Amino acid sequence: MTCFAYDVNYKCIERIILIMNLTVSLKAITWFKEDWGCQMGDSIRFFVRYGGASTVQDSFSMGIAKEHPNNMGLTTVVSGITFYMEQDELWYINGKDLLVDYVPATDEVVFKLE
């Protein structure tokens, strides 16, 4: 993701490249394969939605959809499955790494910023 810093006259003074990583745990990958039937060639989108409970951003939470990407901003491919966030939703993770995990005790996917 590329960000720009501007002075008070809106003159670009610095270009900053942010390197972010998306990690999907082995437990989460297994869950996506078993519960969602994901297989090689599938794409899983993590998206921002208004409302819900989140430890990441107030008033917003993450959603999950099985759909093909339009403009990937953050991606990883594991076992032939593409996991991604669209470019226009990266503001939600604020330049941090995103870890997607699965908690068997509560049967839910959780999102953590590192």
Tab-separated table of C-alpha atoms in Angstrom:
chain	number	residue	atom	x	y	z
A	1	MET	CA	0.000	0.000	0.000
A	2	THR	CA	1.404	3.410	-0.912
A	3	CYS	CA	0.707	6.441	1.250
A	4	PHE	CA	1.802	10.009	0.751
A	5	ALA	CA	2.740	12.657	3.301
A	6	TYR	CA	1.902	16.274	2.531
A	7	ASP	CA	3.004	19.598	3.966
A	8	VAL	CA	0.547	22.340	5.030
A	9	ASN	CA	0.322	23.567	1.414
A	10	TYR	CA	-0.653	20.063	0.236
A	11	LYS	CA	2.675	19.598	-1.512
A	12	CYS	CA	3.741	15.944	-1.525
A	13	ILE	CA	6.862	15.678	0.631
A	14	GLU	CA	7.189	11.933	1.141
A	15	ARG	CA	5.995	8.683	-0.366
A	16	ILE	CA	5.693	5.827	2.101
A	17	ILE	CA	5.346	2.172	1.147
A	18	LEU	CA	3.588	0.075	3.804
A	19	ILE	CA	4.307	-3.637	3.815
A	20	MET	CA	1.437	-5.607	5.351
A	21	ASN	CA	1.042	-9.344	5.665
A	22	LEU	CA	-2.016	-11.555	5.705
A	23	THR	CA	-1.585	-14.813	7.631
A	24	VAL	CA	-4.216	-17.534	7.807
A	25	SER	CA	-3.569	-20.115	10.534
A	26	LEU	CA	-3.606	-23.844	9.863
A	27	LYS	CA	-6.712	-24.164	12.092
A	28	ALA	CA	-8.503	-21.523	9.997
A	29	ILE	CA	-7.479	-23.141	6.702
A	30	THR	CA	-8.787	-26.503	7.938
A	31	TRP	CA	-12.057	-24.832	8.983
A	32	PHE	CA	-12.493	-23.181	5.576
A	33	LYS	CA	-11.905	-26.535	3.847
A	34	GLU	CA	-14.226	-28.526	6.116
A	35	ASP	CA	-17.042	-26.024	6.790
A	36	TRP	CA	-17.051	-24.024	3.564
A	37	GLY	CA	-15.837	-26.798	1.257
A	38	CYS	CA	-12.960	-24.632	0.010
A	39	GLN	CA	-10.579	-26.207	-2.443
A	40	MET	CA	-7.781	-25.245	-4.795
A	41	GLY	CA	-8.810	-22.310	-7.004
A	42	ASP	CA	-11.315	-20.816	-4.547
A	43	SER	CA	-11.053	-17.252	-3.211
A	44	ILE	CA	-12.031	-16.037	0.248
A	45	ARG	CA	-12.554	-12.315	0.787
A	46	PHE	CA	-12.233	-10.654	4.192
A	47	PHE	CA	-14.219	-7.418	4.099
A	48	VAL	CA	-15.171	-4.518	6.334
A	49	ARG	CA	-18.782	-4.196	7.425
A	50	TYR	CA	-20.568	-1.655	9.573
A	51	GLY	CA	-21.587	-2.931	13.001
A	52	GLY	CA	-20.788	-6.085	14.890
A	53	ALA	CA	-18.208	-6.694	17.587
A	54	SER	CA	-14.548	-6.113	16.887
A	55	THR	CA	-11.256	-5.691	18.686
A	56	VAL	CA	-9.881	-3.933	15.614
A	57	GLN	CA	-12.014	-0.800	14.934
A	58	ASP	CA	-15.009	0.608	16.813
A	59	SER	CA	-18.362	0.332	14.997
A	60	PHE	CA	-16.960	-1.978	12.300
A	61	SER	CA	-16.190	-5.672	12.028
A	62	MET	CA	-14.852	-8.157	9.501
A	63	GLY	CA	-16.991	-10.276	7.240
A	64	ILE	CA	-16.110	-13.302	5.123
A	65	ALA	CA	-17.312	-14.159	1.615
A	66	LYS	CA	-16.416	-16.764	-0.969
A	67	GLU	CA	-15.993	-14.618	-4.074
A	68	HIS	CA	-13.477	-13.670	-6.718
A	69	PRO	CA	-11.364	-10.525	-6.233
A	70	ASN	CA	-11.753	-7.222	-8.042
A	71	ASN	CA	-8.747	-5.212	-6.811
A	72	MET	CA	-6.755	-7.129	-4.224
A	73	GLY	CA	-4.753	-5.026	-1.811
A	74	LEU	CA	-3.602	-7.744	0.560
A	75	THR	CA	-3.397	-11.413	-0.328
A	76	THR	CA	-1.953	-14.798	0.496
A	77	VAL	CA	-2.406	-18.167	-1.175
A	78	VAL	CA	-2.437	-21.313	0.970
A	79	SER	CA	-3.219	-24.805	-0.339
A	80	GLY	CA	-4.273	-23.200	-3.620
A	81	ILE	CA	-6.913	-21.037	-1.874
A	82	THR	CA	-6.587	-17.263	-2.270
A	83	PHE	CA	-7.357	-15.258	0.878
A	84	TYR	CA	-7.562	-11.504	0.346
A	85	MET	CA	-8.796	-8.016	1.230
A	86	GLU	CA	-9.702	-5.478	-1.419
A	87	GLN	CA	-7.482	-2.414	-1.771
A	88	ASP	CA	-10.210	0.045	-0.758
A	89	GLU	CA	-10.745	-1.710	2.604
A	90	LEU	CA	-7.151	-1.734	3.851
A	91	TRP	CA	-7.816	1.388	5.953
A	92	TYR	CA	-9.423	-0.965	8.470
A	93	ILE	CA	-6.159	-2.680	9.398
A	94	ASN	CA	-4.246	0.621	9.489
A	95	GLY	CA	-0.951	-0.631	8.041
A	96	LYS	CA	-0.690	-3.620	10.378
A	97	ASP	CA	-0.442	-7.335	9.654
A	98	LEU	CA	-3.689	-9.313	9.729
A	99	LEU	CA	-3.835	-12.773	11.318
A	100	VAL	CA	-6.920	-14.894	10.655
A	101	ASP	CA	-7.384	-17.737	13.130
A	102	TYR	CA	-10.067	-20.224	14.151
A	103	VAL	CA	-11.114	-20.889	17.763
A	104	PRO	CA	-12.696	-24.367	18.109
A	105	ALA	CA	-14.110	-23.667	21.607
A	106	THR	CA	-16.369	-20.929	20.223
A	107	ASP	CA	-16.518	-22.217	16.628
A	108	GLU	CA	-15.574	-18.840	15.179
A	109	VAL	CA	-13.016	-17.208	12.958
A	110	VAL	CA	-11.145	-14.389	14.703
A	111	PHE	CA	-9.118	-11.516	13.287
A	112	LYS	CA	-6.048	-10.102	15.024
A	113	LEU	CA	-3.822	-7.192	14.102
A	114	GLU	CA	-0.125	-7.467	14.797
